[in-house]
Amino acid sequence: MAANMAAMANIGAQNCSSPNPTDPHRGQTDFYVQLVLSLALGISAFTGFCILRPKWKSLYAARKKEIDAASELPELPDTMFGWMPVLYRVTEQQVLASAGLDAYVFLAFFKMSIKLFGIIFVLTCAILVPINKHFDRVWTPGNNTEPDPPDAMLLLQGGYDPWKVNWDLAAMAEDGELIPETGYLWAYTVFTYFFTGLAIYFITKETGRIIKIRQDYLGSQSTITDRTIKLSGIPRELRSEAKIKEFLEKLEIGKVESVTLCRDWRRLDGLMERRTHTLRRLEEAWVKHLGQSKARENGNSHESHPESHEDNDETENREEDNLLGENHVTTYENERPTTRIWYGFLNLQSKKIDAIDHYQEELRKLDAIIIAARKKKYEPTPLAFVTMDSIPACQMAVQAVLDPKPMQLKAQLAPAPSDIVWVNTYLPRSSRMLRSWIVTIFILLLTLFWLIPVAGLAGLLNLCTIRQVWKGLADTLESHRVLSALVSTGLPTLVVSLLNVAVPFLYDYLANMQGMISQGDVELSVISKNFFFTFFNVFLVFTVFGTASKFWPILQQSLRDTTVIAFKLAESVNALGDFYINYVLLQSVGLLPFRLLEFGSVSLHPILLMTSNTPRDHAELARPPIFSYGFYLPSALLVWILCMVYSILPAGWMVLMVGLIYFVFGYYTYKYQLLYAMDHPQHATGKAWPMICYRLLLGLGVFQLVMAGVIALKHAFYPGALVLPLIPLTIWYSYYFGRTYEPLTRFIALRSIRRESDAAVNIADEFVGIHRPPGNERRQSTTLDEARERGLKFINPSLIVPLDKLWLDKKPDSSGDTPVFDREESAASSVSLGDTHIWRDNGEENV
């Protein structure tokens, strides 16, 4: 038996002749190098934010300036760090009132994680760290202990049966040749149960709290969305507003207030899109004609140029002639711009013409066509938005089965009117399904493609792998510890982090191509897709398969023996503890301050400013950046899973410590952005919470699988086997969660709905001293949803939106503040002159 052990060790030595620089026992240099890099990045970004924040309020206080719901938030001081205590004191009620349910749920996940891992961190440091230090090798910087037993090394290299190796070692223990210490592993089993129960307790408790808040919030408001259902699968014989109304009222659910039957508005939407493009081209042509200096003069009072008053009058008279006639004589800074048009057979002939006249004429024709197109009747589709007279009627409709035929007359909650993607409402269901399948298949192919860069990065973690490819580089890294740490730890963590930043943009595009009806559904899809990439490619592939050369052999072994994945996952998790510590450290200390800085917006602003020519372009620059949960939530979920997976292992206290830092920094970073800097126009009403919970339960399953493998690999089969029942119990809880809690995160309970008359009852109760239980009072103030849905209707904007007029007002002044104009008010205050409009500014007329 001893000969077999020696042979196995010799094979391992031949395969890897140099130590692994990411061994958790040799991670001192790697950790300190990563800490220095992260602090350098984080401190510089945070300092830059603190300096720029009071000077660039159009970016860092954009939401506070532009969104009415944020106006009630406390003002942040302009001092370097004075904003921090004010932000800290912003309550959850203020978050709910200002940013809505989606922001509240997102921040609640971070707050729950802080509480959970705070408790686990204390227990780990108090109990598990001493146990690991006495019986196992606990991870500490510079702790150079002996490597794991040979079976672990051979398993990492693949090609050996884990059960055979362990049974051989067990037989050796019986023969007295090897006596492993396994009694302490019962503590691993106990804490696996305890941490699983603690996590489920926090998930359940937070779910109950969110349900209560959500039911009270939605039940005490009254918006058109709360009273509207999306009716799909409408048969041809019912495709008219009158028949749909008659059908629903016969069910005696409630009265129908209005019906919007979606029709094939493809041509009208195309005309509106073409008109928007033409209008922008016309505005660009006018700005080019006016010239930069003349455009600025047009935004200022003529009193600063009294000597040119007569010339200005003459110029305006001549320009009026130009707009109405053929004379193009002008005193503007630049000549009138031209554009090339194509005509003739197959558009093979072209000529240059006056751009302003061309776009004005095209705009005039489009306006006439659009006005006529709005009066036409279009082919109805199987989709309609039905507004009921009350919220209870709407909720009863969506929680009932309306028709005995499958996929026919399905009632679902309608998205907010501003959230609907109208171009997808007239897409056939078969087309949406086809798009969904194509995107799904494409994502699966992308998943295989990501194996190449991810496996390459995993190869950098092992000096032996680098030696196989480039022996000279491996020798250099082996002789320079700092350089080795930069290549083997700093570079992979940075590239993986950059992948987590870049890939969501691709998946966001793919989600938008699936043809979903609302932007809220698109965002939930982005969360799902990005988490799949993060969890599968960054965690499972990176951890289980290591490099591309090991992918196929391990996959073949796992098909023959399902336990291979568990053992491989357990061994790799132990070996990659140092990498994931540095990864979470970079995410928390190094990169979260860059999110606060809004580095992307800051770096792109000069480019966007240079390419923005018209007042409309400049006004769009002043809009708050869009906050997308699909870009930020998957990374936080991965950090949560890593904290759970490593909580009991020797490296657990370090992973938990940097994980706590991540969730604390992330909570206040995103709290600032959601309240003051960025806008979230989607209307998901907190529906991301069940998605979060299911992925946390998936993480618990991985945690239990890893712990079972870790304990079994240390030859303690009974403690390891006792962990396995936790996996089916977690699966059962996920089904229990879906049946018990998820419906309350989707619907409004009828008992939670307060009618308008309840408000008067509550006031009377307060007057006579009656105190109702908490949550039974109707909110007296207007909610965020009520404010932003005031006056909205479920009508395609192409049918009713006012046609935008030419926008040639002043550009940003020297202070950098961009004036934002209400387009309808501007149109009402303009004087029509042909197809161009003169905007009034300080009593003067400017073209």
Coordinates of N, CA, C and O in Angstrom, one line a residue, residues 569-621:
L569 N -15.3 19.3 -7.7 CA -15.7 20.6 -7.1 C -15.1 20.9 -5.8 O -14.6 22.0 -5.5
A570 N -15.2 19.9 -4.9 CA -14.6 20.0 -3.5 C -13.1 20.3 -3.5 O -12.7 21.2 -2.8
E571 N -12.4 19.6 -4.3 CA -10.9 19.8 -4.4 C -10.6 21.1 -5.0 O -9.7 21.8 -4.5
S572 N -11.2 21.5 -6.1 CA -10.9 22.7 -6.7 C -11.3 23.9 -5.9 O -10.6 25.0 -5.9
V573 N -12.4 23.8 -5.1 CA -12.8 24.9 -4.2 C -11.7 25.2 -3.2 O -11.4 26.3 -2.9
N574 N -11.2 24.1 -2.6 CA -10.1 24.3 -1.7 C -8.9 24.9 -2.3 O -8.2 25.8 -1.8
A575 N -8.5 24.5 -3.5 CA -7.3 25.0 -4.2 C -7.5 26.4 -4.7 O -6.5 27.1 -4.8
L576 N -8.7 26.8 -5.0 CA -9.0 28.2 -5.5 C -9.4 29.2 -4.5 O -9.9 30.2 -4.8
G577 N -9.3 28.8 -3.2 CA -9.7 29.7 -2.1 C -9.0 31.1 -2.2 O -9.6 32.1 -2.1
D578 N -7.7 31.0 -2.5 CA -6.9 32.3 -2.6 C -7.4 33.1 -3.8 O -7.5 34.4 -3.6
F579 N -7.7 32.5 -4.9 CA -8.2 33.2 -6.1 C -9.5 33.9 -5.8 O -9.7 35.1 -6.1
Y580 N -10.5 33.2 -5.2 CA -11.8 33.9 -4.9 C -11.7 34.9 -3.8 O -12.5 35.9 -3.8
I581 N -10.8 34.8 -2.9 CA -10.6 35.9 -1.9 C -10.1 37.1 -2.6 O -10.7 38.2 -2.4
N582 N -9.2 37.0 -3.5 CA -8.7 38.1 -4.3 C -9.7 38.7 -5.2 O -9.8 39.9 -5.5
Y583 N -10.6 37.8 -5.8 CA -11.6 38.2 -6.7 C -12.6 39.1 -6.0 O -13.0 40.2 -6.5
V584 N -13.1 38.6 -4.8 CA -14.1 39.4 -4.1 C -13.5 40.7 -3.6 O -14.1 41.7 -3.5
L585 N -12.2 40.6 -3.2 CA -11.5 41.8 -2.7 C -11.5 42.9 -3.8 O -11.7 44.0 -3.6
L586 N -11.2 42.4 -5.0 CA -11.1 43.4 -6.1 C -12.5 43.9 -6.4 O -12.7 45.1 -6.7
Q587 N -13.5 43.1 -6.4 CA -14.9 43.5 -6.6 C -15.3 44.6 -5.6 O -16.0 45.6 -6.0
S588 N -15.0 44.3 -4.3 CA -15.5 45.2 -3.3 C -14.7 46.5 -3.1 O -15.2 47.6 -3.2
V589 N -13.4 46.3 -2.9 CA -12.5 47.5 -2.6 C -12.1 48.2 -3.9 O -12.0 49.4 -3.9
G590 N -11.9 47.4 -5.0 CA -11.3 48.0 -6.2 C -12.3 48.6 -7.2 O -12.1 49.6 -7.7
L591 N -13.4 47.8 -7.4 CA -14.3 48.2 -8.5 C -15.6 48.8 -8.1 O -16.2 49.6 -8.9
L592 N -16.1 48.6 -6.9 CA -17.4 49.3 -6.5 C -17.2 50.8 -6.5 O -18.2 51.5 -6.9
P593 N -16.1 51.4 -6.0 CA -15.9 52.8 -6.1 C -16.0 53.3 -7.6 O -16.4 54.5 -7.8
F594 N -15.6 52.5 -8.6 CA -15.7 52.9 -10.0 C -17.2 52.9 -10.4 O -17.6 53.7 -11.2
R595 N -18.0 52.1 -9.8 CA -19.5 52.2 -10.1 C -20.0 53.5 -9.5 O -20.9 54.1 -10.1
L596 N -19.5 53.8 -8.3 CA -20.0 55.1 -7.7 C -19.5 56.3 -8.5 O -20.2 57.3 -8.7
L597 N -18.3 56.2 -9.1 CA -17.8 57.2 -9.9 C -18.5 57.3 -11.3 O -18.5 58.3 -12.0
E598 N -19.2 56.2 -11.6 CA -19.9 56.1 -13.0 C -18.8 56.3 -14.0 O -18.9 57.2 -14.9
F599 N -17.8 55.5 -14.0 CA -16.6 55.6 -14.8 C -17.0 55.6 -16.3 O -16.4 56.3 -17.1
G600 N -18.0 54.7 -16.7 CA -18.4 54.7 -18.1 C -19.0 56.0 -18.6 O -18.6 56.5 -19.6
S601 N -19.8 56.6 -17.8 CA -20.5 57.8 -18.2 C -19.4 59.0 -18.2 O -19.4 59.8 -19.1
V602 N -18.5 59.0 -17.2 CA -17.5 60.0 -17.2 C -16.6 59.9 -18.4 O -16.2 60.9 -19.0
S603 N -16.1 58.7 -18.7 CA -15.2 58.5 -19.8 C -15.9 58.8 -21.2 O -15.2 59.3 -22.1
L604 N -17.2 58.4 -21.3 CA -17.9 58.7 -22.6 C -18.4 60.1 -22.7 O -18.7 60.5 -23.8
H605 N -18.5 60.8 -21.6 CA -19.1 62.2 -21.7 C -18.4 63.1 -22.7 O -19.1 63.7 -23.5
P606 N -17.1 63.2 -22.7 CA -16.4 64.1 -23.7 C -16.7 63.6 -25.1 O -16.9 64.5 -26.0
I607 N -16.8 62.3 -25.4 CA -17.1 61.9 -26.7 C -18.5 62.2 -27.1 O -18.8 62.7 -28.2
L608 N -19.5 61.9 -26.2 CA -20.9 62.3 -26.5 C -21.1 63.8 -26.6 O -21.9 64.2 -27.4
L609 N -20.3 64.5 -25.8 CA -20.4 66.0 -25.9 C -20.0 66.5 -27.3 O -20.6 67.4 -27.9
M610 N -18.9 65.9 -27.8 CA -18.4 66.3 -29.1 C -19.3 65.9 -30.2 O -19.4 66.6 -31.2
T611 N -20.0 64.8 -30.1 CA -20.9 64.3 -31.1 C -22.3 64.9 -31.0 O -23.1 64.6 -31.8
S612 N -22.6 65.6 -29.9 CA -23.9 66.2 -29.7 C -23.9 67.6 -30.4 O -23.2 68.5 -29.9
N613 N -24.7 67.8 -31.4 CA -24.7 69.0 -32.1 C -26.0 69.9 -31.9 O -25.9 71.1 -31.9
T614 N -27.1 69.2 -31.6 CA -28.3 70.0 -31.5 C -28.7 70.1 -30.1 O -28.3 69.4 -29.2
P615 N -29.6 71.1 -29.8 CA -30.1 71.2 -28.4 C -30.8 70.0 -27.9 O -30.8 69.7 -26.7
R616 N -31.4 69.2 -28.8 CA -32.1 68.0 -28.4 C -31.0 67.0 -27.9 O -31.2 66.3 -26.9
D617 N -29.9 66.9 -28.6 CA -28.8 66.0 -28.2 C -28.3 66.5 -26.8 O -28.0 65.6 -25.9
H618 N -28.1 67.8 -26.6 CA -27.6 68.2 -25.3 C -28.6 68.0 -24.2 O -28.2 67.7 -23.1
A619 N -29.9 68.1 -24.5 CA -30.8 67.9 -23.4 C -30.8 66.4 -23.0 O -31.0 66.0 -21.9
E620 N -30.6 65.5 -24.0 CA -30.6 64.1 -23.7 C -29.4 63.7 -22.9 O -29.4 62.8 -22.1
L621 N -28.3 64.5 -23.0 CA -27.1 64.3 -22.1 C -27.4 64.5 -20.7 O -26.7 64.0 -19.8

